[in-house]
Coordinates of C-alpha atoms in Angstrom, one line a residue:
M5 CA -17.2 11.8 -33.6
S6 CA -16.7 10.9 -29.6
L7 CA -15.3 13.3 -27.6
W8 CA -13.5 10.4 -26.2
A9 CA -12.4 8.8 -29.7
P10 CA -8.6 10.7 -29.5
Y11 CA -7.3 9.1 -26.3
A12 CA -6.1 6.0 -25.9
P13 CA -8.2 3.1 -24.0
I14 CA -7.7 2.7 -20.2
P15 CA -6.9 -1.1 -19.9
E16 CA -9.2 -3.1 -18.3
N17 CA -8.1 -5.3 -15.3
P18 CA -11.1 -7.9 -14.3
E19 CA -9.1 -9.0 -11.3
Y20 CA -9.1 -5.0 -9.5
K21 CA -12.2 -5.0 -10.3
K22 CA -13.6 -8.6 -8.1
K23 CA -11.1 -7.4 -5.5
F24 CA -12.2 -3.8 -5.3
L25 CA -16.0 -3.0 -5.7
T26 CA -16.7 -0.2 -4.0
S27 CA -20.3 0.4 -5.7
P28 CA -22.1 -2.6 -4.0
K29 CA -19.8 -1.5 -0.6
A30 CA -21.3 1.7 -0.8
S31 CA -24.8 1.1 -1.5
I32 CA -24.4 -1.4 0.8
T33 CA -22.9 1.2 3.5
L34 CA -25.9 3.5 2.3
I35 CA -28.7 0.9 3.3
A36 CA -26.9 -0.1 6.6
L37 CA -27.1 3.8 7.3
I38 CA -30.4 4.2 7.1
W39 CA -31.5 1.2 9.4
I40 CA -29.1 2.7 11.9
M41 CA -30.5 6.0 11.8
L42 CA -34.3 4.2 11.7
A43 CA -33.4 2.2 14.4
T44 CA -32.3 4.6 16.9
Y45 CA -34.6 7.4 15.9
V46 CA -37.7 6.4 14.5
I47 CA -38.5 2.8 15.3
P48 CA -36.5 1.9 18.6
R49 CA -38.3 -1.8 19.0
A50 CA -36.0 -2.2 15.9
Y51 CA -32.7 -1.5 18.0
D52 CA -30.8 -3.4 18.6
Y53 CA -27.4 -3.0 19.9
W54 CA -25.8 -6.0 19.3
A55 CA -26.6 -5.8 15.9
L56 CA -25.0 -2.5 15.5
F57 CA -21.8 -3.5 16.8
T58 CA -22.0 -6.1 14.2
I59 CA -22.8 -3.5 11.4
E60 CA -20.2 -1.4 12.7
L61 CA -17.4 -4.5 12.9
L62 CA -18.5 -5.4 9.3
F63 CA -18.6 -2.2 7.8
L64 CA -15.2 -1.2 9.3
A65 CA -13.8 -4.7 7.9
A66 CA -15.4 -4.0 4.5
W67 CA -14.0 -0.7 4.0
V68 CA -10.2 -1.5 5.0
N69 CA -10.6 -3.8 2.6
G70 CA -11.8 -1.5 -0.2
F71 CA -9.0 1.3 1.2
L72 CA -6.1 -1.5 0.9
F73 CA -7.0 -2.7 -2.6
A74 CA -7.3 0.8 -3.9
F75 CA -3.8 0.7 -3.9
A76 CA -3.9 -1.8 -6.2
S77 CA -5.0 0.3 -9.4
G78 CA -2.9 0.6 -12.1
F79 CA -3.1 4.5 -12.8
R80 CA -0.1 5.9 -11.5
A81 CA 0.0 10.2 -10.6
D82 CA 2.7 10.8 -12.8
G83 CA 0.7 9.8 -15.8
G84 CA 1.6 5.8 -16.4
C85 CA 5.5 6.6 -16.7
E86 CA 7.9 4.3 -14.6
Y87 CA 11.3 4.8 -13.4
I88 CA 13.7 1.9 -14.1
Y89 CA 17.0 1.6 -13.1
N90 CA 19.4 0.5 -15.6
H91 CA 22.4 -1.7 -13.9
T92 CA 24.8 -1.2 -17.1
T93 CA 24.4 2.6 -16.9
G94 CA 23.7 3.5 -13.4
V95 CA 20.8 5.9 -14.6
E96 CA 17.0 5.9 -14.0
E97 CA 15.7 5.9 -17.4
R98 CA 11.9 7.3 -17.9
H99 CA 9.5 4.5 -19.8
C100 CA 6.4 6.2 -20.6
K101 CA 3.4 3.6 -22.3
A102 CA 2.0 4.3 -25.6
G103 CA -1.0 7.0 -24.6
F104 CA -0.6 7.0 -21.1
N105 CA 0.3 10.3 -21.0
Q106 CA -2.8 11.5 -22.9
A107 CA -5.6 13.4 -20.7
A108 CA -8.1 10.3 -20.5
F109 CA -5.6 8.4 -18.8
G110 CA -4.7 11.1 -16.2
A111 CA -8.5 11.8 -15.5
A112 CA -8.6 7.8 -14.7
A113 CA -5.4 8.1 -12.3
N114 CA -6.9 11.4 -10.7
S115 CA -9.8 9.9 -9.6
S116 CA -8.3 6.9 -8.5
Q117 CA -6.9 9.0 -5.9
A118 CA -9.9 10.3 -5.0
V119 CA -11.4 6.9 -4.6
I120 CA -8.3 5.9 -2.5
G121 CA -9.2 9.3 -0.4
L122 CA -13.0 8.7 0.2
A123 CA -12.3 4.9 0.7
G124 CA -9.8 6.1 3.5
A125 CA -12.1 8.7 4.9
L126 CA -15.3 6.2 5.4
M127 CA -12.5 3.6 6.8
V128 CA -11.5 6.4 9.4
L129 CA -15.3 7.7 10.0
W130 CA -16.3 3.5 10.7
L131 CA -13.4 3.0 13.3
V132 CA -14.7 6.4 14.9
S133 CA -18.4 5.2 15.0
L134 CA -17.1 1.7 16.5
I135 CA -15.3 3.4 19.1
V136 CA -18.5 5.4 19.8
V137 CA -20.5 2.2 20.0
S138 CA -18.5 0.4 22.0
V139 CA -18.2 3.2 24.8
F140 CA -22.4 3.4 24.3
I141 CA -22.4 -0.2 25.1
T142 CA -19.7 -0.7 27.7
R143 CA -21.4 2.0 29.7
H144 CA -25.3 1.2 29.5
R145 CA -24.5 -2.7 30.8
R146 CA -21.8 -1.5 33.6
A147 CA -25.4 1.1 34.6
G148 CA -27.4 -1.8 34.4
G149 CA -28.9 -1.5 30.7
R150 CA -29.3 -4.7 28.8
H151 CA -30.2 -5.9 25.1
K152 CA -33.3 -3.3 24.5
P153 CA -34.0 0.2 25.0
E154 CA -37.1 -0.4 26.2
R155 CA -35.5 -1.8 29.5
E156 CA -33.1 1.4 29.7
A157 CA -30.8 2.1 32.8
P158 CA -31.4 3.9 35.6
D159 CA -29.7 6.7 35.1
M160 CA -26.5 6.6 32.5
I161 CA -25.7 10.0 33.5
E162 CA -24.1 9.6 36.6
V163 CA -21.8 6.7 35.6
S164 CA -18.2 7.7 36.2
P165 CA -15.8 5.6 33.6

């Protein structure tokens, strides 16, 4: 007998899976971060700041999308119970669906909240990274630098904003 046998099955929603896609986004994000680090520090010939800026914009949009669709989860923090206002009596009534107050559903609800937090944190980090890259590109172009790092600006330290 499995450990999960006494618990109610967690309902599946295929539309939620299509919209959310956190695992593929996380994998592609990891590949993009590896390229950014390699191009910046190991293989400078592969570095192109317009490509970096494009990747930053793309992943900021992807993680904003992931953060927003993380709220589409059907899992609730209160164990699946909902409060419905009864117009005839004027009282809010608590309705719990069968099996939703069990431990498996609580774990799924907590995992859903963790995914929301992770997606939100990644969205904020990509926004900060986009701002840093934008400031770098602006200062580099203002100082006379061009497309590739081999053609560096004369002196970027003395550039005033």
